[in-house]
Coordinates of C-alpha atoms in Angstrom, one line a residue:
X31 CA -3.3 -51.9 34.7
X32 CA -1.0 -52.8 31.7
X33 CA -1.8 -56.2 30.4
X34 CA -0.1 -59.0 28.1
X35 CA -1.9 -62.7 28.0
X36 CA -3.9 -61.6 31.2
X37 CA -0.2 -61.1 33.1
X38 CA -0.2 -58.0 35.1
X39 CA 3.2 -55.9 35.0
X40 CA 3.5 -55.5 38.9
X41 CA 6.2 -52.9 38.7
X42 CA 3.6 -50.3 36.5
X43 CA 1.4 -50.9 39.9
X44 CA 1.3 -48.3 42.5
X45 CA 0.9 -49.1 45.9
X46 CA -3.1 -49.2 46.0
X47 CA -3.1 -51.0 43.1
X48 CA -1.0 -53.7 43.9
X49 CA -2.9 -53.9 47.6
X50 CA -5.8 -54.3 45.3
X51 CA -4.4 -56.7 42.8
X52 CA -3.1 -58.9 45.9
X53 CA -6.3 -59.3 47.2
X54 CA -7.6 -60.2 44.4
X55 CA -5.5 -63.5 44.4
X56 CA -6.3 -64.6 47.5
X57 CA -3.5 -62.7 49.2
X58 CA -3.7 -60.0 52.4
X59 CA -3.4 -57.2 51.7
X60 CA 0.1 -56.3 54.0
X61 CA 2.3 -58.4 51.3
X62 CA 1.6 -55.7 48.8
X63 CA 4.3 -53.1 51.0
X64 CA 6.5 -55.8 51.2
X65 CA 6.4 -57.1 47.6
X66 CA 6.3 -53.4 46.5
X67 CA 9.2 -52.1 48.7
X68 CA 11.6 -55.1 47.6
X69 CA 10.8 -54.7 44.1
X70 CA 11.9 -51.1 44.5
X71 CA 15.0 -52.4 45.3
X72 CA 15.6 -54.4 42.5
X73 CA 14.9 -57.9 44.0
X74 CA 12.3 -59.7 41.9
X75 CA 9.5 -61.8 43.8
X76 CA 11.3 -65.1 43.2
X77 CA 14.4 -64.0 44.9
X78 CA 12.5 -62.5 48.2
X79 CA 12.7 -64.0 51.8
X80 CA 9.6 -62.1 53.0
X81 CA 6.9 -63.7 51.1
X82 CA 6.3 -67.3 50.6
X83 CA 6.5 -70.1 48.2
X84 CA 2.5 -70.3 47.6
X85 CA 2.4 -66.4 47.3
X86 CA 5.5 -66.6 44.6
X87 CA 3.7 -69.5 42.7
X88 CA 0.7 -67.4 42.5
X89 CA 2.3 -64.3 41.3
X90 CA 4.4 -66.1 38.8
X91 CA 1.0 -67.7 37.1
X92 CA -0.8 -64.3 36.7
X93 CA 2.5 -61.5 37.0
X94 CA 5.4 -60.4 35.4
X95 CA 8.1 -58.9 36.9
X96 CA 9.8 -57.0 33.9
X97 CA 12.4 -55.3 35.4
X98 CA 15.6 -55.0 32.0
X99 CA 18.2 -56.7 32.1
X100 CA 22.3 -55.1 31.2
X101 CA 23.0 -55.5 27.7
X102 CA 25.9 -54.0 27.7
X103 CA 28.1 -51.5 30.4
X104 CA 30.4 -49.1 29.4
X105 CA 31.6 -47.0 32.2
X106 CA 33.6 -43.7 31.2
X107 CA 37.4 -43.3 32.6
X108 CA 37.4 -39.7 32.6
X109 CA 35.0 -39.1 35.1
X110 CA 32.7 -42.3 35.6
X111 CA 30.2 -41.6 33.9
X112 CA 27.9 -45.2 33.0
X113 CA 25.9 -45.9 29.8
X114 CA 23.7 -48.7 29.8
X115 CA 22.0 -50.5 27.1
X116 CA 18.9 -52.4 28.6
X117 CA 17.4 -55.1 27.1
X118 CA 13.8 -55.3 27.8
X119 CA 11.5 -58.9 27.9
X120 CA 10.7 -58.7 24.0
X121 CA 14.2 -58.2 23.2
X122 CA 14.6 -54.4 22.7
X123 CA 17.0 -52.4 23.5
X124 CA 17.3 -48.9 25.5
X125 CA 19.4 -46.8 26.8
X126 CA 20.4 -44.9 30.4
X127 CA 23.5 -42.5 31.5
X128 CA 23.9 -41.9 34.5
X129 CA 26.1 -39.2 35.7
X130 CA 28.0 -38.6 39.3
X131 CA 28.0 -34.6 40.2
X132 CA 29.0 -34.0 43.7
X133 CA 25.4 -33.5 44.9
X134 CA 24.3 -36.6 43.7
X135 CA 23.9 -39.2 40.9
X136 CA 21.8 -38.6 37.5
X137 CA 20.0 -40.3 35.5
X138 CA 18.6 -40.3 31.7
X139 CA 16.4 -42.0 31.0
X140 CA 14.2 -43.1 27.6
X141 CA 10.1 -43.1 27.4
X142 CA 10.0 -45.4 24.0
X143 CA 12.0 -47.7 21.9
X144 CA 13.3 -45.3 19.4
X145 CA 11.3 -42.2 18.6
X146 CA 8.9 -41.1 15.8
X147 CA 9.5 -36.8 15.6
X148 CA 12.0 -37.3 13.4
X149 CA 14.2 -34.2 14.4
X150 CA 17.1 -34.5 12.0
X151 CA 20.1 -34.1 14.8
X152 CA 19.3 -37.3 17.1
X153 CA 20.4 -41.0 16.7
X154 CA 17.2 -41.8 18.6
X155 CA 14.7 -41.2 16.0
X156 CA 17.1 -43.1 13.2
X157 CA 14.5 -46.2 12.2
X158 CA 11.8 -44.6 13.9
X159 CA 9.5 -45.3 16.8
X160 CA 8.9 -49.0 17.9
X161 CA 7.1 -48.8 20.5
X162 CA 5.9 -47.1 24.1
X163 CA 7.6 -48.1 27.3
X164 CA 5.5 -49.3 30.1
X165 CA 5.4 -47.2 33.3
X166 CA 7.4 -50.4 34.7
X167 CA 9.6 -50.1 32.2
X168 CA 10.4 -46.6 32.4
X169 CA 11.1 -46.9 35.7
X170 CA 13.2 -50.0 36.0
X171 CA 15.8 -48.4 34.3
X172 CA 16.5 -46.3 37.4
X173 CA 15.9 -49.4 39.4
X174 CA 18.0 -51.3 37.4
X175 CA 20.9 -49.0 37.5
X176 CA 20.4 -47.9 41.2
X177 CA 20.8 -51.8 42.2
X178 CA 23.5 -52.5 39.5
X179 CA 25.8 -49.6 41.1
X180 CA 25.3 -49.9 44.5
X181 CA 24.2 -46.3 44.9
X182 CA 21.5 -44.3 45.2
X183 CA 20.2 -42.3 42.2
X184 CA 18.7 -38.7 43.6
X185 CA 18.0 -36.8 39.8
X186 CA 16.2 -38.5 36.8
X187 CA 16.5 -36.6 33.3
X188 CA 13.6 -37.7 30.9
X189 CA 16.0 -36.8 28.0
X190 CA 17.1 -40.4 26.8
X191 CA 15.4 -42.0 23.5
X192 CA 12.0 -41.4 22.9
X193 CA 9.8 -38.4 23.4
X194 CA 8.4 -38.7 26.7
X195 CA 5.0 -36.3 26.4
X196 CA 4.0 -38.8 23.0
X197 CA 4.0 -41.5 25.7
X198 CA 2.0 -39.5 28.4
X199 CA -0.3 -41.3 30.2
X200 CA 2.6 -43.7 31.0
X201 CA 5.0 -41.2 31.6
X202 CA 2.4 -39.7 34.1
X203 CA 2.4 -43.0 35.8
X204 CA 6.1 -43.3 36.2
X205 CA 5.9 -40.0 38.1
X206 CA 3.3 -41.1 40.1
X207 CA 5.4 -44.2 41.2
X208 CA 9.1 -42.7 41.3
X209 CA 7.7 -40.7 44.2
X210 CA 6.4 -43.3 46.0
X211 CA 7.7 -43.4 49.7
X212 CA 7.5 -47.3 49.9
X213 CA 9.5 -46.9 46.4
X214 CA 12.4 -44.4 45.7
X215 CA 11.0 -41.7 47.0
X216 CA 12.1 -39.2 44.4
X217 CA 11.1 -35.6 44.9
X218 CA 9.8 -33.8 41.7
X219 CA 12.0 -30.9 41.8
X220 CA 14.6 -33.6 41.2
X221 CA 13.3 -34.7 37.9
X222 CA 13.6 -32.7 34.3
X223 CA 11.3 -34.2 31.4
X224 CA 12.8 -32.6 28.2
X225 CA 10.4 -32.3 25.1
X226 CA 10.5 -31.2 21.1
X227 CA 7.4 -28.9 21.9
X228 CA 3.9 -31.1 22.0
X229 CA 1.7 -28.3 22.9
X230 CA -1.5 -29.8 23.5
X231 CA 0.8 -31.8 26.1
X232 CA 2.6 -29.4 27.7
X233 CA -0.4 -27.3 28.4
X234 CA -2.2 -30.9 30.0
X235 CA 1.0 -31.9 32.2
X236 CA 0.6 -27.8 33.3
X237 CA -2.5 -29.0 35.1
X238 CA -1.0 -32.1 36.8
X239 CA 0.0 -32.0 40.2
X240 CA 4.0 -32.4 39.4
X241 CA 6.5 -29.6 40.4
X242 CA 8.9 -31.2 37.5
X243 CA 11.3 -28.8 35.6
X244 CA 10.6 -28.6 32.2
X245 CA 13.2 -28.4 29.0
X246 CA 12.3 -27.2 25.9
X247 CA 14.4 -28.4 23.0
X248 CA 14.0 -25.4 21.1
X249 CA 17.1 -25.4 18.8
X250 CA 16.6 -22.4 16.2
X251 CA 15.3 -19.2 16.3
X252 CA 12.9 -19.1 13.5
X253 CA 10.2 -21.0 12.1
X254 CA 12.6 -22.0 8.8
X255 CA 15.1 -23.1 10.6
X256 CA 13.7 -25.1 13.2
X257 CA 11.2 -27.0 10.5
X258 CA 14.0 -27.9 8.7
X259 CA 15.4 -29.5 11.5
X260 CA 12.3 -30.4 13.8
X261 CA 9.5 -32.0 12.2
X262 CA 7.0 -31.1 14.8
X263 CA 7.4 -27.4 14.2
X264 CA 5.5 -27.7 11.2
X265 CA 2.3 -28.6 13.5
X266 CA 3.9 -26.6 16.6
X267 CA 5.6 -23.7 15.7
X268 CA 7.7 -21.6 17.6
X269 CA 5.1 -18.9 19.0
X270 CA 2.6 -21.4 19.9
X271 CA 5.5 -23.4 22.1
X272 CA 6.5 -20.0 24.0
X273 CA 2.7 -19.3 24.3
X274 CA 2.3 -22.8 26.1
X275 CA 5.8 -22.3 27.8
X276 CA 4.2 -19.2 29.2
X277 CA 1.2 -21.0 30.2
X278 CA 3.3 -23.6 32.3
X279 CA 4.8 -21.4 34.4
X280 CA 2.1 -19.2 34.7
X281 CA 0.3 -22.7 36.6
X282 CA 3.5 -24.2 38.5
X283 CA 5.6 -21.3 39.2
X284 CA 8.4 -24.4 37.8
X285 CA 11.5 -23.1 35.6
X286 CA 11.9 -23.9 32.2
X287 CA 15.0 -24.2 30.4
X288 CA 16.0 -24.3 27.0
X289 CA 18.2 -26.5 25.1
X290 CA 19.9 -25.2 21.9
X291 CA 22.1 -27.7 19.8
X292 CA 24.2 -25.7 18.0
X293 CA 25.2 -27.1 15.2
X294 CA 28.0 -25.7 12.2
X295 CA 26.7 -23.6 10.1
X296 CA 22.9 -23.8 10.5
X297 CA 22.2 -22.3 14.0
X298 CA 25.1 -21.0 15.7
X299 CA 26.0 -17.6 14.1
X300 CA 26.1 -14.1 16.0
X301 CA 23.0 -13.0 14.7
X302 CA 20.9 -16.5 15.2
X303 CA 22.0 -15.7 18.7
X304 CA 20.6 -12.4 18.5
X305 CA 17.6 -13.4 16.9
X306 CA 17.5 -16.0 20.0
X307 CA 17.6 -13.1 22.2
X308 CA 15.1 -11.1 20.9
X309 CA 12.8 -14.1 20.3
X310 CA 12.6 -15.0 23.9
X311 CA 13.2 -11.1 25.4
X312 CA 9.9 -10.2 24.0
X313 CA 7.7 -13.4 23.8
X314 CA 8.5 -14.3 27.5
X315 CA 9.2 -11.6 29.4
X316 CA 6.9 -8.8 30.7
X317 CA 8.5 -6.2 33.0
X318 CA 5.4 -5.4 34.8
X319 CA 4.7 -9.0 36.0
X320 CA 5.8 -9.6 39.7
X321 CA 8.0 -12.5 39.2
X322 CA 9.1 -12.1 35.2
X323 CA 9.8 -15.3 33.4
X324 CA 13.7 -17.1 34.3
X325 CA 14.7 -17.7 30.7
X326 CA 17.9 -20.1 30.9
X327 CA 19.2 -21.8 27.8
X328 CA 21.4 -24.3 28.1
X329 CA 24.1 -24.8 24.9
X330 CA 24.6 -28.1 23.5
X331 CA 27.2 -28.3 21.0
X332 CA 26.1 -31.2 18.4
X333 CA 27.1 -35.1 18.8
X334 CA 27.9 -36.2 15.5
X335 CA 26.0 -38.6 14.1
X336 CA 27.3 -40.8 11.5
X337 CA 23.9 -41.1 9.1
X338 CA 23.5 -37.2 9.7
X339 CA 25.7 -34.5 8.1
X340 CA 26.1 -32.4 11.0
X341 CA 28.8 -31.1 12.9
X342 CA 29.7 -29.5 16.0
X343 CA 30.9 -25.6 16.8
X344 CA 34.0 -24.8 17.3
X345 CA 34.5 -23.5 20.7
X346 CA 34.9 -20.0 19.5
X347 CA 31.7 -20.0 18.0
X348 CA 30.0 -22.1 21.4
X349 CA 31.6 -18.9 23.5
X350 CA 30.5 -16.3 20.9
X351 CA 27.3 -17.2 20.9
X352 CA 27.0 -17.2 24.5
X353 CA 28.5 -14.2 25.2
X354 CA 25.8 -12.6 22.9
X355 CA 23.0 -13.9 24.6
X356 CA 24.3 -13.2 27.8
X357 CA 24.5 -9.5 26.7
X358 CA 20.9 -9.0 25.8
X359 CA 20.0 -10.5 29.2
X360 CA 19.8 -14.0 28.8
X361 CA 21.7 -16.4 31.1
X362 CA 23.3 -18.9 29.1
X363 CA 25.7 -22.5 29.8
X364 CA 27.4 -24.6 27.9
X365 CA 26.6 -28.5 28.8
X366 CA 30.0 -30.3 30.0
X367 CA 30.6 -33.1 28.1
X368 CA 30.5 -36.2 30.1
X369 CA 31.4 -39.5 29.2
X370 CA 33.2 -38.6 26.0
X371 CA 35.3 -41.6 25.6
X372 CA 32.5 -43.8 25.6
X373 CA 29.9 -41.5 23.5
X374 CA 27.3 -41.2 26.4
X375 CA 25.0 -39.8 24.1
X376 CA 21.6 -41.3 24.1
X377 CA 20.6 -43.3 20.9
X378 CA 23.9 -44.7 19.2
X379 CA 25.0 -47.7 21.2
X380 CA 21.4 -48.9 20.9
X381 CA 21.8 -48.3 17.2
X382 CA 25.1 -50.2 17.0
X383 CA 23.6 -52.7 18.4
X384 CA 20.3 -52.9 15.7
X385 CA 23.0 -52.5 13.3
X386 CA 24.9 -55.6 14.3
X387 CA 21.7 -58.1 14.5
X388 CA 21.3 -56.7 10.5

């Protein structure tokens, strides 16, 4: 249990654990489905009817209920698309998008204040990594935005700032407690966790019990060009991430996609397509296995980053490369762009806002 002057965070707590912890102030065990379900919701201790004023005085002595607060709310007029910057209790900031498809509503959301791999693309590693979020914190992001909307939120994307495998053990325990039934009751096949390739990781969360859909952010087809790029290809390179890609599937039978940022003129020529193709054509798939490897790479034209150099493809050169990979076998899309008039990309409101306390 995650402590901080002997407090206990009672979101991080799964149900056992807050039976357990409720008991252990003097409390039956029952109140711990109520408190748990209600907090679920969104409604902190103080605010609910179903518990008493002794049990709320108890729990506000020894618990903290550390579910963020809204920042700021920017909600897109295209196609309503929301970005949220949460503040947390010690005053940081993340961020959340969540995004309406017609089979549901999405959310990203971030593992850590800022991020320490350094990949030379994302806004979210500008100023490096603070710290780790809490399991409660991780998930009261979806709480938060669940209760702040009004709606239910069915998909969670693990794709917002931070790398979420560098936080593991509290990731794990988000998972744990987004399925809960008491809770939100979120299936695993409805949740993506998108990584910059920490083997040793992927090949432990392969032996965890979570059906979860992995993404790769892969981004280049050669060692070079990824290192250049991705710092954590110079400890992980790009054979040892398919082998461990491999080795995922092999265990859970779950997809994995890959995302490619193209970006102008370092990664999104013909022939780094072709060498894409080839790459994953003959690491990945073997024509005498039963059920050969789904490769599916998903085409992310770059967001441009003011303290980066980069640029996006042109569309001809997004389509081109597409087309090529679709060619040598490999089923390709190109990411719709949602929220474009208020830059729903994860990472730069957050560091407008660090740049305004300066």
């Amino acid at each position: 249990m995650a402590e901080q002057n002997e407090k206990i965070y009672l979101l991080s707590l799964l149900p056992s654990e807050l039976e357990e912890f409720m008991l252990s102030i003097g409390e039956p065990k029952y109140r711990a489905t109520q408190i748990f379900t209600q907090m679920h919701k969104g409604v902190s201790p103080n605010e609910m009817t179903n518990i008493g004023k002794a049990t709320k005085a108890k729990l506000e002595e020894v618990a903290v209920f550390d579910l963020p607060t809204v920042r700021k709310k920017l909600v897109s007029k295209l196609d309503g698309t929301v970005k949220y910057l949460f503040e947390l209790i010690d005053g940081n900031c993340v961020e959340s998008v969540v995004m309406k498809y017609k089979h549901g509503n999405t959310i990203c959301i971030s593992s850590q204040v800022g991020c320490r791999m350094g990949c030379a693309f994302c806004a979210s590693t500008i100023g490096g990594k603070v710290r780790d979020l809490r399991p409660s914190e991780i998930i009261g992001q979806v709480i938060k935005a669940s209760a702040d909307m009004n709606e239910r939120i069915s998909n969670i994307v693990m794709m917002g700032i931070g790398e979420p495998l560098d936080n593991y053990d509290n990731v794990l325990k988000f998972l744990r407690l987004v399925g809960c039934e008491q809770g939100l009751n979120i299936g695993y096949r409805h949740i993506s966790l998108s990584t910059c390739g920490l083997c040793d990781k992927i090949d432990a969360l392969a032996n965890e019990e979570f059906p979860i859909t992995l993404s790769i952010s892969l981004h280049a087809s050669d060692d070079e060009t990824r290192s250049s790029i991705m710092p954590v290809n110079k400890k992980w390179n790009i054979d040892r991430l398919l082998s461990s890609c491999k080795n995922y599937y092999a265990k859970t039978g779950r997809r994995i996609s890959f995302e490619y940022t193209l970006i102008a003129g370092k990664n999104d020529s013909k022939e780094a397509a072709l060498r894409l193709a080839t790459l994953l054509n003959s690491r990945l798939r073997d024509r005498n296995a039963n059920e050969p490897f789904p490769i599916h790479v998903n085409l992310i034209p770059v967001n441009p980053v003011s303290e980066t150099e980069f640029s996006a493809s042109d569309k001809k050169a997004v389509a081109l490369f597409a087309q090529t990979l679709e060619k040598k076998g490999i089923r390709a899309t190109v990411r719709r762009t949602l929220g474009a008039d208020i830059n729903a990309s994860c990472g730069q409101l957050r560091r407008a806002e660090e740049n305004n306390k300066a």
